[in-house]
């Protein structure tokens, strides 16, 4: 029972096979492989489901709670910001998706298969950045607009509402969707640096949730640099919060956080044994 | 063809692989032999570019691993049973590997069939037994139909039928002209499978030879002699250049002469013989002898009876 249907298609045996040939495994092949990896895991589906259901629920609660208050209560009310509250869930879940995209490989040993298939490690990381970045950008944008409309629908039952045509509203909704993608990339960077899933998720949660809580209790002027507060108070806001960073500065800073995490990850990925 | 030159790897204080140079040729199964912790896996990881050597180099078909155009089509590797995600099915694991190197998708079914996993191909690989995981690893290695195969302890966890299957598979692959390097800590397994041996202990090369040569060189033949006059017999043996040793019971073990020579010698000298038995060290004993100074993890029971290396030939 050991006849081998292998021999027929032998292409290259030994010898200096085509090392100058430009036709070799590259980003295109690695992207396809990474896509298959991502969609063939149940955890991806669960993460996306949690993100969507959680966001819809939190936005409903947040906007529902803003109904039927006194006129004074609505001074400075930001209906856009109120409706985007559900995206906070996504900043956590999609961040974890980013973490798992790399740390999951180390936990399971898959990284050895991945690097055997694509030994140029920068290409592997680039493929993950592109895939996680683009995938969560699409999900993030869709979700951001969905919760915006959901929130406005709820608010129309007895509170001021916003529309995309008002100044700053479209910017806040669109940029919030993009920010979810940045959280995922921050997670990917942290997952590449830390490599152990539990540790990486702890660090990610520390940088996002915990930082915003702890720093807020110390000083508002420091806390505003925390990713989660940039997200909630600068990016997702139309009416500026007290102490919050400008949208531009907040966005630049968040991109810088991701660049640092991914840059350090790339450096370590190239240097460390797998 | 795999060539390592001066391969060296240090983990902190431990020198895992020490100036290791060997060549693995195509067309034969080469056994990579050494006790646990002798550096086999580390050397294999360096060949695959997973670990970076502190010194030296490892080339596959003349290239370092990261220079290969389509790595999976040139080199197939089984490193440890679990190089796949437990949540992914066997088929999906092979599918992404195939996509990563533009391997025709039909190969996935071919190798699944070859290793006998077709029936469970869509089940999550995390539910696999050790043996099934090992088969998936072998399927991954064969996926790209590579000319070079590196398999780290491939029979680990397999049942006797599976072990025989791997043995035949390796020989078939080699007979097709492929380069096959198989690591093992069991010399008897290698004696059955391999034609050539690369033996290492504590990260250094002990032997790079054919199995036959290894056996011939290291299996010291000896003859056991029982006679009513052991002292006289021993004296005669010494005179003709054999090296006899007499134990307390008066049993002689002599090396340097065949049993036929000793029989004739006894007839010439009119010495009485009660027993004349050719002895041969088992391959395992030879291996233990060779690597005993270089075994990293040693159980103490082995130490004590290290003196006796000879067993009768059946």
Coordinates of C-alpha atoms in Angstrom, one line a residue:
Chain A
X1 CA 0.0 0.0 0.0
X2 CA 2.9 2.4 -0.4
X3 CA 2.8 3.1 -4.1
X4 CA 3.5 6.8 -4.4
X5 CA 1.5 9.0 -6.8
X6 CA 4.3 11.5 -6.2
X7 CA 6.8 10.9 -8.9
X8 CA 4.8 12.0 -12.0
X9 CA 5.1 15.7 -11.3
X10 CA 8.6 16.0 -10.0
X11 CA 9.7 19.4 -11.2
X12 CA 13.1 20.2 -9.9
X13 CA 15.6 17.9 -8.4
X14 CA 18.6 19.2 -6.6
X15 CA 20.8 21.6 -8.5
X16 CA 20.8 25.3 -8.4
X17 CA 17.1 25.7 -9.2
X18 CA 16.1 29.1 -10.3
X19 CA 17.4 31.3 -7.5
X20 CA 17.7 34.3 -9.8
X21 CA 14.2 33.6 -11.3
X22 CA 11.9 36.4 -10.3
X23 CA 9.1 33.9 -10.1
X24 CA 9.0 32.9 -6.5
X25 CA 6.7 32.7 -3.5
X26 CA 6.0 36.3 -2.5
X27 CA 3.4 38.5 -1.0
X28 CA 0.6 37.4 -3.3
X29 CA 0.9 33.7 -2.3
X30 CA 1.4 34.6 1.3
X31 CA -1.8 36.8 1.3
X32 CA -3.8 34.0 -0.1
X33 CA -2.5 31.6 2.5
X34 CA -3.1 34.1 5.3
X35 CA -6.7 34.6 4.1
X36 CA -7.4 30.9 4.2
X37 CA -5.8 30.7 7.7
X38 CA -8.0 33.5 8.9
X39 CA -11.3 32.3 7.6
X40 CA -10.7 28.7 8.5
X41 CA -10.7 29.4 12.2
X42 CA -13.8 29.4 14.3
X43 CA -12.3 32.1 16.6
X44 CA -12.4 34.6 13.7
X45 CA -16.2 34.1 13.2
X46 CA -16.9 34.3 16.9
X47 CA -14.8 37.4 17.2
X48 CA -16.7 39.1 14.4
X49 CA -20.1 38.0 15.8
X50 CA -19.2 39.3 19.2
X51 CA -18.0 42.5 17.7
X52 CA -21.2 43.1 15.8
X53 CA -23.7 41.9 18.4
X54 CA -21.8 43.7 21.2
X55 CA -21.6 47.0 19.3
X56 CA -25.3 47.0 18.3
X57 CA -26.3 46.2 21.9
X58 CA -24.1 48.8 23.6
X59 CA -25.1 51.5 21.1
X60 CA -28.8 50.7 21.7
X61 CA -28.3 51.0 25.5
X62 CA -26.2 54.1 25.2
X63 CA -28.7 55.9 23.0
X64 CA -31.8 54.6 24.7
X65 CA -30.4 56.0 28.0
X66 CA -30.2 59.4 26.4
X67 CA -33.9 59.6 25.7
X68 CA -36.4 62.0 27.3
X69 CA -34.2 64.1 29.5
X70 CA -34.6 67.7 30.5
X71 CA -33.6 70.4 28.1
X72 CA -30.6 71.3 30.3
X73 CA -29.3 67.8 30.1
X74 CA -28.9 68.1 26.3
X75 CA -26.6 71.1 26.5
X76 CA -23.4 69.9 24.8
X77 CA -25.1 66.6 23.9
X78 CA -23.3 64.9 21.0
X79 CA -25.7 62.5 19.3
X80 CA -22.9 61.1 17.0
X81 CA -20.6 60.3 19.9
X82 CA -23.5 58.8 21.8
X83 CA -24.3 56.4 18.9
X84 CA -20.7 55.4 18.4
X85 CA -20.3 54.1 21.9
X86 CA -20.8 50.5 20.8
X87 CA -17.5 50.6 18.9
X88 CA -15.6 50.4 22.1
X89 CA -16.4 46.7 22.1
X90 CA -14.8 46.5 18.7
X91 CA -11.7 48.2 19.8
X92 CA -11.2 45.4 22.2
X93 CA -12.4 42.4 20.1
X94 CA -10.7 43.4 16.9
X95 CA -7.6 44.2 18.8
X96 CA -7.6 40.6 20.2
X97 CA -8.2 39.4 16.6
X98 CA -5.0 41.2 15.7
X99 CA -3.1 39.7 18.7
X100 CA -4.3 36.2 17.8
X101 CA -3.3 36.5 14.2
X102 CA 0.3 36.2 15.3
X103 CA 0.4 34.9 18.9
X104 CA -1.9 32.0 17.9
X105 CA 0.8 30.8 15.5
X106 CA 3.3 30.6 18.3
X107 CA 0.9 29.0 20.7
X108 CA 0.1 26.2 18.2
X109 CA 3.4 25.8 16.5
X110 CA 1.9 26.9 13.2
X111 CA 4.6 29.6 12.9
X112 CA 7.1 26.9 11.9
X113 CA 4.9 25.9 9.0
X114 CA 4.4 29.5 8.1
X115 CA 8.1 30.3 8.1
X116 CA 8.9 27.1 6.2
X117 CA 6.5 28.2 3.5
X118 CA 7.7 31.8 3.6
X119 CA 11.1 32.1 5.1
X120 CA 11.4 35.8 4.4
X121 CA 9.8 36.9 7.7
X122 CA 9.1 40.5 6.6
X123 CA 6.9 39.2 3.9
X124 CA 4.9 37.1 6.4
X125 CA 4.4 40.1 8.7
X126 CA 3.5 42.4 5.8
X127 CA 0.8 39.9 4.6
X128 CA -0.7 39.8 8.1
X129 CA -0.6 43.6 8.4
X130 CA -2.4 44.0 5.0
X131 CA -4.9 41.3 5.7
X132 CA -5.7 42.2 9.3
X133 CA -5.6 45.9 8.4
X134 CA -7.9 45.8 5.4
X135 CA -10.2 43.2 6.8
X136 CA -10.8 45.1 10.0
X137 CA -11.0 48.4 8.1
X138 CA -14.0 47.0 6.0
X139 CA -15.6 45.5 9.1
X140 CA -14.9 48.7 11.1
X141 CA -16.3 51.1 8.6
X142 CA -19.4 49.0 8.0
X143 CA -20.0 48.7 11.7
X144 CA -19.4 52.4 12.4
X145 CA -22.0 53.5 9.9
X146 CA -24.4 50.8 11.1
X147 CA -24.3 51.8 14.7
X148 CA -24.5 55.5 13.8
X149 CA -27.8 54.9 11.9
X150 CA -29.0 52.6 14.7
X151 CA -28.2 55.2 17.3
X152 CA -29.9 58.0 15.4
X153 CA -33.0 55.8 14.9
X154 CA -33.2 55.2 18.6
X155 CA -32.5 58.9 19.5
X156 CA -35.2 60.1 17.1
X157 CA -37.7 58.7 19.7
X158 CA -37.1 61.6 21.9
X159 CA -33.7 63.3 21.7
X160 CA -31.6 65.5 19.4
X161 CA -30.2 63.5 16.4
X162 CA -27.3 64.0 14.0
X163 CA -27.1 63.4 10.3
X164 CA -24.0 62.7 8.1
X165 CA -24.5 66.1 6.4
X166 CA -23.8 68.1 9.6
X167 CA -20.3 69.4 10.0
X168 CA -17.9 66.9 11.5
X169 CA -20.3 64.0 11.7
X170 CA -19.2 62.1 8.6
X171 CA -15.6 62.6 9.6
X172 CA -16.3 61.2 13.1
X173 CA -18.2 58.2 11.8
X174 CA -15.7 57.3 9.0
X175 CA -12.6 57.9 11.2
X176 CA -14.1 55.8 14.0
X177 CA -14.4 52.9 11.6
X178 CA -10.8 53.3 10.5
X179 CA -9.7 53.5 14.2
X180 CA -11.0 50.0 14.8
X181 CA -8.6 48.8 12.2
X182 CA -5.8 50.7 14.0
X183 CA -6.7 48.9 17.2
X184 CA -6.4 45.6 15.3
X185 CA -3.0 46.6 14.0
X186 CA -1.9 47.6 17.5
X187 CA -2.9 44.1 18.6
X188 CA -1.0 42.5 15.8
X189 CA 2.1 44.5 16.7
X190 CA 1.8 43.5 20.4
X191 CA 1.1 39.9 19.5
X192 CA 4.3 39.8 17.4
X193 CA 6.4 41.3 20.2
X194 CA 5.0 39.2 23.1
X195 CA 4.2 36.0 21.1
X196 CA 2.3 34.4 24.1
X197 CA -1.5 34.9 23.6
X198 CA -2.4 35.4 27.3
X199 CA 0.5 37.8 27.9
X200 CA -0.1 39.7 24.6
X201 CA -3.8 40.1 25.3
X202 CA -3.0 41.3 28.8
X203 CA -0.6 43.9 27.5
X204 CA -3.1 45.0 24.8
X205 CA -5.9 45.4 27.4
X206 CA -3.4 47.2 29.6
X207 CA -2.5 49.7 26.8
X208 CA -6.2 50.3 25.9
X209 CA -8.8 49.7 28.6
X210 CA -6.6 49.9 31.7
X211 CA -4.6 52.8 30.6
X212 CA -7.7 54.9 30.0
X213 CA -9.1 54.0 33.5
X214 CA -5.9 54.3 35.5
X215 CA -4.5 57.4 33.8
X216 CA -7.9 59.1 34.1
X217 CA -7.7 58.7 37.8
X218 CA -4.3 60.3 37.9
X219 CA -4.5 63.2 35.4
X220 CA -6.9 64.1 32.6
X221 CA -4.0 65.8 30.7
X222 CA -2.0 62.5 30.6
X223 CA -5.1 60.2 30.1
X224 CA -6.0 62.0 26.8
X225 CA -3.0 60.3 25.2
X226 CA -4.4 56.8 25.9
X227 CA -5.6 55.1 22.7
X228 CA -9.1 54.4 24.0
X229 CA -9.6 58.0 25.1
X230 CA -8.3 59.3 21.8
X231 CA -10.9 57.1 20.2
X232 CA -13.8 58.0 22.4
X233 CA -13.1 61.7 23.1
X234 CA -11.3 63.0 20.0
X235 CA -12.1 60.8 17.0
X236 CA -15.6 59.7 17.7
X237 CA -16.7 63.1 18.9
X238 CA -18.2 66.0 17.0
X239 CA -18.6 68.3 20.1
X240 CA -15.0 68.5 21.5
X241 CA -14.5 67.1 25.0
X242 CA -12.7 69.1 27.7
X243 CA -9.0 68.2 27.7
X244 CA -9.2 66.0 24.6
X245 CA -6.6 66.0 21.9
X246 CA -7.4 67.4 18.5
X247 CA -8.6 64.8 16.0
X248 CA -5.5 65.2 13.8
X249 CA -3.1 64.9 16.7
X250 CA -5.0 61.9 18.1
X251 CA -5.0 60.1 14.8
X252 CA -1.3 60.7 14.2
X253 CA -0.5 59.5 17.7
X254 CA -2.5 56.3 17.3
X255 CA -0.8 55.6 13.9
X256 CA 2.5 56.2 15.7
X257 CA 1.6 53.7 18.5
X258 CA 0.8 51.1 15.8
X259 CA 4.0 51.9 14.0
X260 CA 6.1 51.5 17.1
X261 CA 4.4 48.1 18.0
X262 CA 4.7 46.7 14.5
X263 CA 8.2 48.1 14.0
X264 CA 9.4 46.5 17.2
X265 CA 7.6 43.3 16.2
X266 CA 9.3 43.3 12.8
X267 CA 12.7 43.8 14.4
X268 CA 12.2 41.0 16.9
X269 CA 10.6 38.6 14.3
X270 CA 13.7 38.9 12.2
X271 CA 16.1 38.5 15.0
X272 CA 14.5 35.8 17.2
X273 CA 14.5 32.1 16.6
X274 CA 11.1 30.7 15.7
Chain B
X1 CA 21.5 17.6 -1.0
X2 CA 22.0 19.1 2.4
X3 CA 25.4 20.5 3.4
X4 CA 26.2 21.9 6.8
X5 CA 29.6 23.5 7.6
X6 CA 30.7 24.4 11.1
X7 CA 27.1 24.8 12.2
X8 CA 27.1 26.1 15.8
X9 CA 24.3 27.1 18.1
X10 CA 24.4 28.3 21.7
X11 CA 21.5 28.7 24.0
X12 CA 22.8 30.7 26.9
X13 CA 25.5 28.5 28.6
X14 CA 24.6 25.4 26.6
X15 CA 26.3 24.6 23.4
X16 CA 23.5 22.8 21.6
X17 CA 25.3 22.3 18.3
X18 CA 29.0 22.5 18.1
X19 CA 30.9 23.0 14.8
X20 CA 28.7 20.4 13.0
X21 CA 29.7 19.6 9.4
X22 CA 28.0 16.9 7.4
X23 CA 26.6 16.2 4.0
X24 CA 23.3 14.4 3.2
X25 CA 23.3 13.0 -0.3
X26 CA 20.3 12.2 -2.5
X27 CA 19.1 8.7 -3.3
X28 CA 19.5 7.2 0.1
X29 CA 17.8 7.5 3.5
X30 CA 20.2 9.1 5.9
X31 CA 19.6 8.5 9.6
X32 CA 20.4 11.4 11.9
X33 CA 21.1 9.7 15.1
X34 CA 21.8 10.9 18.6
X35 CA 20.4 10.6 22.2
X36 CA 17.7 13.0 23.3
X37 CA 19.1 16.5 23.7
X38 CA 22.0 15.9 21.4
X39 CA 21.1 18.7 19.1
X40 CA 19.4 16.9 16.2
X41 CA 16.3 19.1 16.3
X42 CA 18.3 22.3 16.7
X43 CA 20.4 21.3 13.7
X44 CA 17.3 20.6 11.6
X45 CA 15.7 23.9 12.7
X46 CA 18.9 25.7 11.5
X47 CA 18.7 23.9 8.2
X48 CA 15.2 25.3 7.8
X49 CA 16.2 28.8 8.8
X50 CA 14.0 28.8 11.9
X51 CA 16.9 29.2 14.3
X52 CA 19.8 31.3 13.3
X53 CA 23.2 29.7 13.7
X54 CA 25.8 31.5 15.8
X55 CA 28.4 30.3 13.4
X56 CA 28.6 28.2 10.2
X57 CA 26.0 27.6 7.5
X58 CA 23.5 25.1 6.2
X59 CA 22.7 24.9 2.5
X60 CA 19.9 23.0 0.8
X61 CA 20.6 22.4 -2.9
X62 CA 23.3 25.0 -2.7
X63 CA 21.1 27.7 -1.2
X64 CA 20.4 28.9 2.3
X65 CA 16.8 28.1 3.1
X66 CA 15.5 31.7 2.7
X67 CA 16.9 31.9 -0.8
X68 CA 14.7 29.1 -2.1
X69 CA 12.2 30.2 -4.6
X70 CA 9.4 27.8 -3.6
X71 CA 10.6 26.4 -0.3
X72 CA 7.8 23.8 0.1
X73 CA 8.4 22.5 -3.4
X74 CA 12.1 22.0 -2.7
X75 CA 12.1 21.0 1.0
X76 CA 9.5 19.1 3.0
X77 CA 9.9 19.1 6.7
X78 CA 8.3 17.4 9.7
X79 CA 9.6 19.2 12.8
X80 CA 7.3 18.2 15.6
X81 CA 3.9 16.6 15.6
X82 CA 2.2 19.9 16.3
X83 CA 3.0 22.5 13.7
X84 CA -0.7 23.2 13.0
X85 CA -3.5 25.0 14.7
X86 CA -5.8 22.8 16.7
X87 CA -8.8 24.7 15.5
X88 CA -8.2 24.2 11.8
X89 CA -9.1 21.1 9.9
X90 CA -6.3 18.9 8.3
X91 CA -7.6 19.9 4.9
X92 CA -7.6 23.6 5.6
X93 CA -4.1 23.3 7.0
X94 CA -2.8 21.7 3.8
X95 CA -4.8 24.2 1.7
X96 CA -3.1 27.2 3.1
X97 CA 0.3 25.6 2.8
X98 CA -0.4 24.8 -0.8
X99 CA -1.6 28.4 -1.5
X100 CA 1.6 29.7 0.1
X101 CA 3.7 28.1 -2.6
X102 CA 1.4 27.9 -5.6
X103 CA 1.1 24.1 -5.2
X104 CA -1.9 22.7 -7.2
X105 CA -4.9 22.3 -4.9
X106 CA -5.3 18.7 -6.0
X107 CA -2.2 17.8 -4.1
X108 CA -4.1 18.3 -0.9
X109 CA -6.3 15.3 -1.6
X110 CA -3.4 13.3 -2.9
X111 CA -1.3 13.6 0.3
X112 CA -4.4 13.2 2.5
X113 CA -5.0 10.0 0.8
X114 CA -1.4 8.9 0.9
X115 CA -1.2 9.3 4.7
X116 CA -4.6 7.8 5.2
X117 CA -6.3 10.9 6.7
X118 CA -9.0 11.4 4.0
X119 CA -11.8 10.2 6.3
X120 CA -10.9 12.7 9.0
X121 CA -9.7 15.6 6.8
X122 CA -12.5 18.0 7.8
X123 CA -12.2 17.3 11.5
X124 CA -10.4 19.8 13.7
X125 CA -6.8 18.8 13.9
X126 CA -6.8 19.5 17.6
X127 CA -8.8 16.3 18.1
X128 CA -6.2 14.2 16.4
X129 CA -4.2 11.5 18.2
X130 CA -0.4 11.8 18.3
X131 CA -0.2 9.3 15.4
X132 CA -2.8 11.2 13.3
X133 CA -1.0 14.5 14.0
X134 CA 2.2 12.8 12.8
X135 CA 0.5 11.7 9.6
X136 CA -0.7 15.2 9.0
X137 CA 2.9 16.4 9.5
X138 CA 4.1 13.9 7.0
X139 CA 1.4 15.0 4.6
X140 CA 2.5 18.6 5.0
X141 CA 6.1 17.6 4.2
X142 CA 5.1 15.7 1.1
X143 CA 2.6 18.4 -0.1
X144 CA 5.0 20.2 -2.5
X145 CA 6.5 16.9 -3.8
X146 CA 9.9 18.1 -2.6
X147 CA 13.3 16.7 -3.6
X148 CA 14.6 17.1 0.0
X149 CA 12.9 15.8 3.1
X150 CA 13.7 16.5 6.7
X151 CA 11.8 14.4 9.2
X152 CA 12.3 14.8 12.9
X153 CA 11.4 11.5 14.7
X154 CA 8.6 10.7 12.2
X155 CA 7.6 7.3 13.8
X156 CA 6.9 9.0 17.1
X157 CA 3.5 8.0 18.3
X158 CA 2.8 5.7 15.4
X159 CA 1.5 2.1 15.8
X160 CA 3.6 -0.8 14.4
X161 CA 1.7 -0.7 11.1
X162 CA 2.3 3.0 10.9
X163 CA 6.0 2.6 11.7
X164 CA 6.4 0.0 8.9
X165 CA 4.5 2.3 6.6
X166 CA 6.9 5.2 7.3
X167 CA 9.9 3.0 6.9
X168 CA 8.7 1.9 3.4
X169 CA 7.7 5.4 2.5
X170 CA 11.2 6.7 3.3
X171 CA 12.9 4.1 1.3
X172 CA 10.6 4.7 -1.7
X173 CA 11.2 8.4 -1.5
X174 CA 14.9 7.9 -1.4
X175 CA 14.8 5.4 -4.3
X176 CA 13.1 8.1 -6.4
X177 CA 16.3 10.1 -6.0
X178 CA 15.3 12.4 -3.2
X179 CA 17.4 13.5 -0.3
X180 CA 15.9 12.0 2.9
X181 CA 17.2 13.0 6.4
X182 CA 15.4 11.3 9.3
X183 CA 16.3 11.9 12.9
X184 CA 15.9 9.3 15.5
X185 CA 17.2 8.4 19.0
X186 CA 16.7 4.7 18.2
X187 CA 19.6 3.1 16.4
X188 CA 17.7 -0.2 15.7
X189 CA 15.0 1.8 13.9
X190 CA 17.7 3.5 11.8
X191 CA 19.5 0.3 11.1
X192 CA 16.2 -1.0 9.5
X193 CA 15.5 2.2 7.5
X194 CA 18.7 4.1 6.7
X195 CA 21.6 3.4 4.5
X196 CA 23.8 6.2 5.8
X197 CA 24.2 7.5 9.4
X198 CA 25.1 10.9 10.8
X199 CA 25.6 10.3 14.5
X200 CA 25.9 13.2 16.9
X201 CA 26.3 13.5 20.6
X202 CA 26.3 16.8 22.6
X203 CA 26.0 18.7 19.4
X204 CA 29.2 17.3 17.9
X205 CA 29.7 14.8 15.1
X206 CA 30.6 11.3 16.2
X207 CA 30.2 9.5 12.8
X208 CA 29.2 10.2 9.3
X209 CA 29.3 6.9 7.5
X210 CA 27.2 4.1 6.0
X211 CA 25.2 1.8 8.3
X212 CA 27.2 -1.2 7.1
X213 CA 30.5 0.5 7.7
X214 CA 29.3 1.7 11.1
X215 CA 28.4 -1.8 12.1
X216 CA 31.6 -3.3 10.8
X217 CA 33.8 -0.8 12.4
X218 CA 32.2 -0.6 15.8
X219 CA 30.9 -4.1 16.4
X220 CA 33.9 -5.7 18.0
X221 CA 33.7 -9.4 17.4
X222 CA 34.6 -11.7 20.3
X223 CA 34.5 -15.4 21.1
X224 CA 33.4 -17.0 24.3
X225 CA 35.4 -20.0 25.3
X226 CA 34.7 -22.5 28.0
X227 CA 37.5 -25.0 28.7
X228 CA 38.7 -27.0 31.8
X229 CA 42.1 -25.4 31.5
X230 CA 41.4 -21.7 31.1
X231 CA 44.8 -20.4 32.2
X232 CA 46.7 -22.6 29.7
X233 CA 44.2 -21.7 26.9
X234 CA 44.6 -18.0 27.7
X235 CA 48.3 -18.3 27.5
X236 CA 48.2 -20.0 24.1
X237 CA 45.7 -17.3 22.8
X238 CA 48.0 -14.5 24.0
X239 CA 51.0 -16.1 22.2
X240 CA 49.1 -16.1 18.8
X241 CA 48.0 -12.5 19.3
X242 CA 44.4 -12.8 20.4
X243 CA 43.4 -10.7 23.4
X244 CA 41.8 -13.1 26.0
X245 CA 40.2 -12.1 29.3
X246 CA 39.4 -14.7 31.9
X247 CA 36.6 -14.1 34.4
X248 CA 36.2 -15.7 37.9
X249 CA 34.3 -18.7 36.6
X250 CA 37.2 -19.4 34.2
X251 CA 35.2 -18.3 31.1
X252 CA 37.4 -16.7 28.4
X253 CA 36.3 -14.0 26.1
X254 CA 38.8 -13.5 23.4
X255 CA 38.9 -10.9 20.6
X256 CA 41.1 -10.7 17.5
X257 CA 40.5 -14.3 16.3
X258 CA 37.5 -15.9 14.7
X259 CA 35.8 -18.9 16.3
X260 CA 37.1 -21.1 13.5
X261 CA 40.7 -20.0 14.1
X262 CA 40.3 -20.7 17.8
X263 CA 38.8 -24.1 17.1
X264 CA 41.7 -25.0 15.0
X265 CA 44.2 -23.6 17.5
X266 CA 42.6 -25.9 20.2
X267 CA 43.0 -28.9 17.9
X268 CA 46.6 -28.1 17.2
X269 CA 47.5 -27.6 20.9
X270 CA 45.3 -30.6 22.0
X271 CA 43.3 -28.4 24.3
X272 CA 39.8 -29.4 25.4
X273 CA 36.9 -27.2 24.4
X274 CA 33.5 -27.3 26.1
X275 CA 32.1 -24.3 24.5
X276 CA 33.0 -22.0 21.6
X277 CA 30.5 -19.1 21.0
X278 CA 31.0 -16.1 18.7
X279 CA 29.8 -12.9 20.4
X280 CA 28.7 -9.7 18.8
X281 CA 27.8 -6.4 20.4
X282 CA 24.3 -5.3 19.5
X283 CA 24.0 -2.1 17.5
X284 CA 22.3 -0.5 20.4
X285 CA 25.2 -1.3 22.7
X286 CA 27.6 0.2 20.3
X287 CA 25.5 3.3 20.0
X288 CA 25.3 3.6 23.8
X289 CA 29.1 3.1 24.1
X290 CA 29.8 5.8 21.5
X291 CA 27.5 8.3 22.9
X292 CA 27.8 7.5 26.6
X293 CA 30.3 10.3 27.1
X294 CA 28.0 12.7 25.4
X295 CA 24.6 11.9 26.7
X296 CA 23.0 14.9 28.2
X297 CA 20.2 13.2 30.2
X298 CA 21.2 9.9 31.5
X299 CA 19.4 7.5 33.8
X300 CA 21.6 5.9 36.4
X301 CA 20.7 2.3 35.8
X302 CA 22.4 2.4 32.4
X303 CA 25.6 3.5 34.0
X304 CA 26.1 0.5 36.2
X305 CA 26.0 -2.3 33.6
X306 CA 28.0 -0.4 31.1
X307 CA 30.6 -3.1 31.4
X308 CA 28.8 -5.8 29.5
X309 CA 28.5 -5.1 25.8
X310 CA 28.6 -8.6 24.4
X311 CA 25.6 -10.8 23.6
X312 CA 25.5 -14.0 21.6
X313 CA 24.7 -13.9 17.9
X314 CA 21.5 -15.7 17.1

